[in-house]
Structures are given as structure tokens and as C-alpha cells.
């Protein structure tokens, strides 16, 4: 996966954070010892060598650059590459947690290492630019938030004297997590709303020619349901961009250009369309 680049971002942040010792307010950095420098260097070199231990050789290491240079449409059309929208509930929750962390830091500041600050800044900016980086941000932010909250928790002696209190906290947190797990009925309901469950059941008893037009959501459902069935596209946009299929598909579903030219180019035998949207109305 091209996100392996993030591992080298972490290594670079740790390397920079240990070059020069200093303390500026609550920001600090300690120089790595000679042994620690050798350790980081060996980890970096071995990680670089590990990139070649794949069936694709150097092609895997080149792929992140290929995404940036040759997959412009994929970056624009894929939801996870879009900027973070605070209209989503999870985005507002993340913003609330970050504001709580800032408030805790203002009330009771703690020292923060340069490498941690660099990673926080990088993941914050990238999360705002591309929503997929929120996961990376959470990994970096969680231990920082824990250190801030820890300043307000009882000391070690109190912890040992209050096992029931902390056991109760664990039970409450576990119970809260379990309430968020959807039931099987809820999962079926979500599946039926997002994916063509009814259409697949119909196609099982009413087969149609396999050169079928479908949208990217339906394609991922048709492939496992009908092995050998030929679909136009699935949700992995990157593999469709090189031959121009992705751009043709996006123009067609948005009725840009000549729809008849698209139909002639791909010689489709059947269509699986949603009743909503401009394309469904076009064929109605």
C-alpha cells in the first residue's frame, strides 16, 4: 500500500527531533546518542530494502509518486482524498477533542518533543486536506491527549487504593463501545440502502448479458455475487484511470458530452441503473 511513505515521515520526524538539543518554552528536543543514531539509521536502511521484497520490485516504491503524477482524476473523485468537511459528525467530534486538548494544555501545559510536534502539525494539515489522513492523525494525537489528561488523574498511590473505581471506568468504556456496534438487522438495513441487494436477488433468477453498465458502488457487489460477470467499473478508481475509462465513466454518469458516443465505445449489453440521478432520468 502506498501509505508506507508515512512510515518514512515518522522516521524523518524522529531523526530531525534528535539532531540538536534545545528547550524553547514547552518545546524541547534531546540529541540522540551515537547508539540511537545508528539504530534509527539501520531501521531506515532496512525499511528501504524491504520495499524491494515484493513481487513488483521497485514498482511498489514508485507507486506513491505515480499516484500524484498520473492519477489526478482519482484524487479529485475519491471521497477519502477530498478535504475534511466539518459537516460530518465524526469531523465535529475530532474538532471537539482537539479543542479540549488545547484547553487542557493552556490550563496545565506539558513539555512536548519536537518530533511529536512535527508529526502533529503534519497530520493536522494533511487531515484537513485529505480526510483519509484522519486515521494517521488519531495514532499521533492519542498519546499526546493521554498525557494531557493524565495530569488531571490521581497519582499512582491513589490508583492502587482505588481498584474498583478504575474497574468501573473500564466497564463503562467497554459498555459504551458495545452500544456503538450495530446489530445484524441494522447492518442488513444499511447494506440494502447503500448496495443493490434487491437487484442482485432479481438477477439471480433473471440472468442478463454480462457486458453490463453499473456504477462504481454496484460493481463491487456484482463481482462476488456473480463470479465471471463482466462489470464496467468498481470502486478502485486508480486501475481505471490509465486507459481513460474513469474519465469516460464520470462524464457519462453526469451526462457531460455525448452519451451515445460512450455507448458506442463500450458496446454494453445491459444496464444496472439507480432510479435517482440524472442518468436514471436519461434512460427513463
PDB file of C-alpha atoms in Angstrom, residues 110-276:
ATOM      1  CA  UNK A 110       3.222  19.915  29.446  1.00  0.00           C
ATOM      2  CA  UNK A 111       6.538  19.675  27.647  1.00  0.00           C
ATOM      3  CA  UNK A 112       6.273  18.411  24.076  1.00  0.00           C
ATOM      4  CA  UNK A 113       9.075  16.952  21.997  1.00  0.00           C
ATOM      5  CA  UNK A 114       9.982  18.448  18.632  1.00  0.00           C
ATOM      6  CA  UNK A 115       9.421  15.186  16.750  1.00  0.00           C
ATOM      7  CA  UNK A 116       5.925  14.816  18.223  1.00  0.00           C
ATOM      8  CA  UNK A 117       5.066  18.427  17.342  1.00  0.00           C
ATOM      9  CA  UNK A 118       6.275  17.903  13.754  1.00  0.00           C
ATOM     10  CA  UNK A 119       4.079  14.822  13.395  1.00  0.00           C
ATOM     11  CA  UNK A 120       1.085  16.635  14.923  1.00  0.00           C
ATOM     12  CA  UNK A 121       1.462  19.546  12.513  1.00  0.00           C
ATOM     13  CA  UNK A 122       1.920  17.231   9.512  1.00  0.00           C
ATOM     14  CA  UNK A 123      -1.065  15.027  10.313  1.00  0.00           C
ATOM     15  CA  UNK A 124      -3.292  18.006  11.174  1.00  0.00           C
ATOM     16  CA  UNK A 125      -2.609  19.755   7.868  1.00  0.00           C
ATOM     17  CA  UNK A 126      -2.913  16.558   5.829  1.00  0.00           C
ATOM     18  CA  UNK A 127      -6.180  15.592   7.585  1.00  0.00           C
ATOM     19  CA  UNK A 128      -7.694  18.925   6.618  1.00  0.00           C
ATOM     20  CA  UNK A 129      -6.545  18.447   3.003  1.00  0.00           C
ATOM     21  CA  UNK A 130      -7.404  14.740   2.721  1.00  0.00           C
ATOM     22  CA  UNK A 131      -9.880  13.035   5.047  1.00  0.00           C
ATOM     23  CA  UNK A 132      -8.044   9.683   4.798  1.00  0.00           C
ATOM     24  CA  UNK A 133      -5.226  11.092   6.973  1.00  0.00           C
ATOM     25  CA  UNK A 134      -7.547  11.295   9.996  1.00  0.00           C
ATOM     26  CA  UNK A 135      -6.532   7.753  10.918  1.00  0.00           C
ATOM     27  CA  UNK A 136      -2.851   8.731  10.942  1.00  0.00           C
ATOM     28  CA  UNK A 137      -3.705  11.850  12.960  1.00  0.00           C
ATOM     29  CA  UNK A 138      -5.538   9.740  15.569  1.00  0.00           C
ATOM     30  CA  UNK A 139      -2.491   7.496  16.024  1.00  0.00           C
ATOM     31  CA  UNK A 140      -0.221  10.510  16.608  1.00  0.00           C
ATOM     32  CA  UNK A 141      -2.730  12.516  18.660  1.00  0.00           C
ATOM     33  CA  UNK A 142      -3.900   9.773  21.070  1.00  0.00           C
ATOM     34  CA  UNK A 143      -0.732   9.535  23.237  1.00  0.00           C
ATOM     35  CA  UNK A 144      -0.470  13.341  23.354  1.00  0.00           C
ATOM     36  CA  UNK A 145      -4.074  13.629  24.521  1.00  0.00           C
ATOM     37  CA  UNK A 146      -3.468  10.863  27.081  1.00  0.00           C
ATOM     38  CA  UNK A 147      -0.502  12.744  28.551  1.00  0.00           C
ATOM     39  CA  UNK A 148      -2.634  15.884  28.921  1.00  0.00           C
ATOM     40  CA  UNK A 149      -5.498  14.017  30.594  1.00  0.00           C
ATOM     41  CA  UNK A 150      -3.040  12.204  32.838  1.00  0.00           C
ATOM     42  CA  UNK A 151      -2.166  15.499  34.521  1.00  0.00           C
ATOM     43  CA  UNK A 152      -5.716  15.562  35.927  1.00  0.00           C
ATOM     44  CA  UNK A 153      -5.820  11.941  37.084  1.00  0.00           C
ATOM     45  CA  UNK A 154      -4.913  10.679  40.577  1.00  0.00           C
ATOM     46  CA  UNK A 155      -1.328   9.657  41.317  1.00  0.00           C
ATOM     47  CA  UNK A 156      -0.015   6.095  41.370  1.00  0.00           C
ATOM     48  CA  UNK A 157      -0.714   5.621  45.082  1.00  0.00           C
ATOM     49  CA  UNK A 158      -4.347   6.576  44.601  1.00  0.00           C
ATOM     50  CA  UNK A 159      -4.663   4.196  41.678  1.00  0.00           C
ATOM     51  CA  UNK A 160      -3.552   1.272  43.817  1.00  0.00           C
ATOM     52  CA  UNK A 161      -6.018   2.281  46.524  1.00  0.00           C
ATOM     53  CA  UNK A 162      -8.991   2.576  44.131  1.00  0.00           C
ATOM     54  CA  UNK A 163      -9.120  -0.583  42.008  1.00  0.00           C
ATOM     55  CA  UNK A 164     -12.940  -0.606  41.972  1.00  0.00           C
ATOM     56  CA  UNK A 165     -13.059   2.951  40.603  1.00  0.00           C
ATOM     57  CA  UNK A 166     -10.825   2.130  37.651  1.00  0.00           C
ATOM     58  CA  UNK A 167     -12.504  -1.214  37.056  1.00  0.00           C
ATOM     59  CA  UNK A 168     -15.821   0.653  36.854  1.00  0.00           C
ATOM     60  CA  UNK A 169     -14.349   3.089  34.360  1.00  0.00           C
ATOM     61  CA  UNK A 170     -13.206   0.199  32.164  1.00  0.00           C
ATOM     62  CA  UNK A 171     -16.666  -1.390  32.327  1.00  0.00           C
ATOM     63  CA  UNK A 172     -18.341   1.919  31.380  1.00  0.00           C
ATOM     64  CA  UNK A 173     -15.984   2.456  28.436  1.00  0.00           C
ATOM     65  CA  UNK A 174     -16.427  -1.139  27.243  1.00  0.00           C
ATOM     66  CA  UNK A 175     -20.198  -0.815  27.526  1.00  0.00           C
ATOM     67  CA  UNK A 176     -20.138   2.413  25.537  1.00  0.00           C
ATOM     68  CA  UNK A 177     -18.140   0.741  22.782  1.00  0.00           C
ATOM     69  CA  UNK A 178     -20.540  -2.198  22.639  1.00  0.00           C
ATOM     70  CA  UNK A 179     -23.530   0.114  22.221  1.00  0.00           C
ATOM     71  CA  UNK A 180     -21.905   1.511  19.084  1.00  0.00           C
ATOM     72  CA  UNK A 181     -21.653  -1.925  17.446  1.00  0.00           C
ATOM     73  CA  UNK A 182     -24.614  -2.220  15.018  1.00  0.00           C
ATOM     74  CA  UNK A 183     -26.879  -5.265  15.200  1.00  0.00           C
ATOM     75  CA  UNK A 184     -27.149  -7.740  12.335  1.00  0.00           C
ATOM     76  CA  UNK A 185     -30.543  -6.291  11.398  1.00  0.00           C
ATOM     77  CA  UNK A 186     -29.062  -2.782  11.331  1.00  0.00           C
ATOM     78  CA  UNK A 187     -26.207  -3.966   9.107  1.00  0.00           C
ATOM     79  CA  UNK A 188     -28.677  -5.535   6.663  1.00  0.00           C
ATOM     80  CA  UNK A 189     -30.652  -2.294   6.651  1.00  0.00           C
ATOM     81  CA  UNK A 190     -27.540  -0.248   5.855  1.00  0.00           C
ATOM     82  CA  UNK A 191     -26.480  -2.740   3.200  1.00  0.00           C
ATOM     83  CA  UNK A 192     -29.881  -2.597   1.499  1.00  0.00           C
ATOM     84  CA  UNK A 193     -29.774   1.214   1.485  1.00  0.00           C
ATOM     85  CA  UNK A 194     -26.270   1.536   0.030  1.00  0.00           C
ATOM     86  CA  UNK A 195     -25.892  -1.531  -2.198  1.00  0.00           C
ATOM     87  CA  UNK A 196     -28.083  -3.240  -4.863  1.00  0.00           C
ATOM     88  CA  UNK A 197     -29.227  -6.129  -2.679  1.00  0.00           C
ATOM     89  CA  UNK A 198     -32.644  -6.395  -4.337  1.00  0.00           C
ATOM     90  CA  UNK A 199     -31.172  -6.070  -7.830  1.00  0.00           C
ATOM     91  CA  UNK A 200     -28.737  -8.914  -7.162  1.00  0.00           C
ATOM     92  CA  UNK A 201     -31.574 -11.154  -5.964  1.00  0.00           C
ATOM     93  CA  UNK A 202     -33.500 -10.334  -9.146  1.00  0.00           C
ATOM     94  CA  UNK A 203     -30.503 -11.031 -11.402  1.00  0.00           C
ATOM     95  CA  UNK A 204     -30.007 -14.456  -9.816  1.00  0.00           C
ATOM     96  CA  UNK A 205     -33.364 -15.575 -11.237  1.00  0.00           C
ATOM     97  CA  UNK A 206     -33.310 -13.338 -14.335  1.00  0.00           C
ATOM     98  CA  UNK A 207     -29.798 -13.521 -15.844  1.00  0.00           C
ATOM     99  CA  UNK A 208     -28.760 -10.811 -18.296  1.00  0.00           C
ATOM    100  CA  UNK A 209     -25.738 -10.423 -20.637  1.00  0.00           C
ATOM    101  CA  UNK A 210     -22.582  -9.827 -18.652  1.00  0.00           C
ATOM    102  CA  UNK A 211     -21.282  -6.751 -20.503  1.00  0.00           C
ATOM    103  CA  UNK A 212     -23.213  -4.631 -18.041  1.00  0.00           C
ATOM    104  CA  UNK A 213     -23.074  -0.953 -17.226  1.00  0.00           C
ATOM    105  CA  UNK A 214     -23.008  -0.322 -13.497  1.00  0.00           C
ATOM    106  CA  UNK A 215     -21.866   2.426 -11.183  1.00  0.00           C
ATOM    107  CA  UNK A 216     -18.763   2.057  -9.022  1.00  0.00           C
ATOM    108  CA  UNK A 217     -20.756   1.084  -5.897  1.00  0.00           C
ATOM    109  CA  UNK A 218     -22.735  -1.672  -7.632  1.00  0.00           C
ATOM    110  CA  UNK A 219     -19.643  -3.087  -9.330  1.00  0.00           C
ATOM    111  CA  UNK A 220     -18.079  -4.165  -6.054  1.00  0.00           C
ATOM    112  CA  UNK A 221     -21.274  -6.053  -5.153  1.00  0.00           C
ATOM    113  CA  UNK A 222     -21.705  -7.746  -8.535  1.00  0.00           C
ATOM    114  CA  UNK A 223     -18.240  -9.285  -8.704  1.00  0.00           C
ATOM    115  CA  UNK A 224     -18.542 -11.580  -5.647  1.00  0.00           C
ATOM    116  CA  UNK A 225     -22.220 -12.292  -6.345  1.00  0.00           C
ATOM    117  CA  UNK A 226     -21.618 -13.397  -9.954  1.00  0.00           C
ATOM    118  CA  UNK A 227     -18.110 -14.804 -10.495  1.00  0.00           C
ATOM    119  CA  UNK A 228     -17.037 -14.243 -14.076  1.00  0.00           C
ATOM    120  CA  UNK A 229     -19.549 -11.443 -14.570  1.00  0.00           C
ATOM    121  CA  UNK A 230     -18.042  -8.564 -16.560  1.00  0.00           C
ATOM    122  CA  UNK A 231     -18.679  -5.196 -14.959  1.00  0.00           C
ATOM    123  CA  UNK A 232     -17.740  -1.759 -16.211  1.00  0.00           C
ATOM    124  CA  UNK A 233     -16.139  -0.362 -13.058  1.00  0.00           C
ATOM    125  CA  UNK A 234     -15.648  -0.919  -9.311  1.00  0.00           C
ATOM    126  CA  UNK A 235     -14.633   1.423  -6.525  1.00  0.00           C
ATOM    127  CA  UNK A 236     -10.864   1.102  -7.100  1.00  0.00           C
ATOM    128  CA  UNK A 237     -10.665   4.107  -9.411  1.00  0.00           C
ATOM    129  CA  UNK A 238      -6.883   4.054  -9.802  1.00  0.00           C
ATOM    130  CA  UNK A 239      -6.812   0.990 -12.081  1.00  0.00           C
ATOM    131  CA  UNK A 240      -9.371   2.583 -14.420  1.00  0.00           C
ATOM    132  CA  UNK A 241      -7.650   5.915 -14.898  1.00  0.00           C
ATOM    133  CA  UNK A 242      -4.753   4.774 -17.101  1.00  0.00           C
ATOM    134  CA  UNK A 243      -6.942   3.695 -20.024  1.00  0.00           C
ATOM    135  CA  UNK A 244      -9.316   6.646 -19.771  1.00  0.00           C
ATOM    136  CA  UNK A 245     -12.241   4.532 -18.502  1.00  0.00           C
ATOM    137  CA  UNK A 246     -12.618   6.587 -15.317  1.00  0.00           C
ATOM    138  CA  UNK A 247     -12.957   9.923 -17.114  1.00  0.00           C
ATOM    139  CA  UNK A 248     -15.373   8.411 -19.649  1.00  0.00           C
ATOM    140  CA  UNK A 249     -17.459   6.922 -16.843  1.00  0.00           C
ATOM    141  CA  UNK A 250     -17.634  10.165 -14.834  1.00  0.00           C
ATOM    142  CA  UNK A 251     -18.599  12.180 -17.906  1.00  0.00           C
ATOM    143  CA  UNK A 252     -21.291   9.640 -18.794  1.00  0.00           C
ATOM    144  CA  UNK A 253     -22.970   9.444 -15.386  1.00  0.00           C
ATOM    145  CA  UNK A 254     -23.038  13.264 -15.256  1.00  0.00           C
ATOM    146  CA  UNK A 255     -24.298  13.477 -18.873  1.00  0.00           C
ATOM    147  CA  UNK A 256     -21.323  15.529 -19.988  1.00  0.00           C
ATOM    148  CA  UNK A 257     -20.521  15.194 -23.675  1.00  0.00           C
ATOM    149  CA  UNK A 258     -22.380  12.784 -25.971  1.00  0.00           C
ATOM    150  CA  UNK A 259     -23.850   9.769 -24.092  1.00  0.00           C
ATOM    151  CA  UNK A 260     -24.338   7.935 -27.399  1.00  0.00           C
ATOM    152  CA  UNK A 261     -20.584   8.073 -28.057  1.00  0.00           C
ATOM    153  CA  UNK A 262     -19.965   6.353 -24.718  1.00  0.00           C
ATOM    154  CA  UNK A 263     -22.455   3.591 -25.558  1.00  0.00           C
ATOM    155  CA  UNK A 264     -20.825   3.022 -28.942  1.00  0.00           C
ATOM    156  CA  UNK A 265     -17.333   2.891 -27.446  1.00  0.00           C
ATOM    157  CA  UNK A 266     -18.079   0.292 -24.754  1.00  0.00           C
ATOM    158  CA  UNK A 267     -20.694  -1.857 -26.598  1.00  0.00           C
ATOM    159  CA  UNK A 268     -22.763  -2.560 -23.497  1.00  0.00           C
ATOM    160  CA  UNK A 269     -25.425  -5.288 -23.483  1.00  0.00           C
ATOM    161  CA  UNK A 270     -27.270  -4.459 -20.251  1.00  0.00           C
ATOM    162  CA  UNK A 271     -27.602  -1.717 -17.647  1.00  0.00           C
ATOM    163  CA  UNK A 272     -27.970  -1.645 -13.885  1.00  0.00           C
ATOM    164  CA  UNK A 273     -29.115   1.876 -13.046  1.00  0.00           C
ATOM    165  CA  UNK A 274     -30.358   3.682  -9.979  1.00  0.00           C
ATOM    166  CA  UNK A 275     -33.733   5.344 -10.387  1.00  0.00           C
ATOM    167  CA  UNK A 276     -32.387   8.548  -8.869  1.00  0.00           C
TER     168      UNK A 276
END
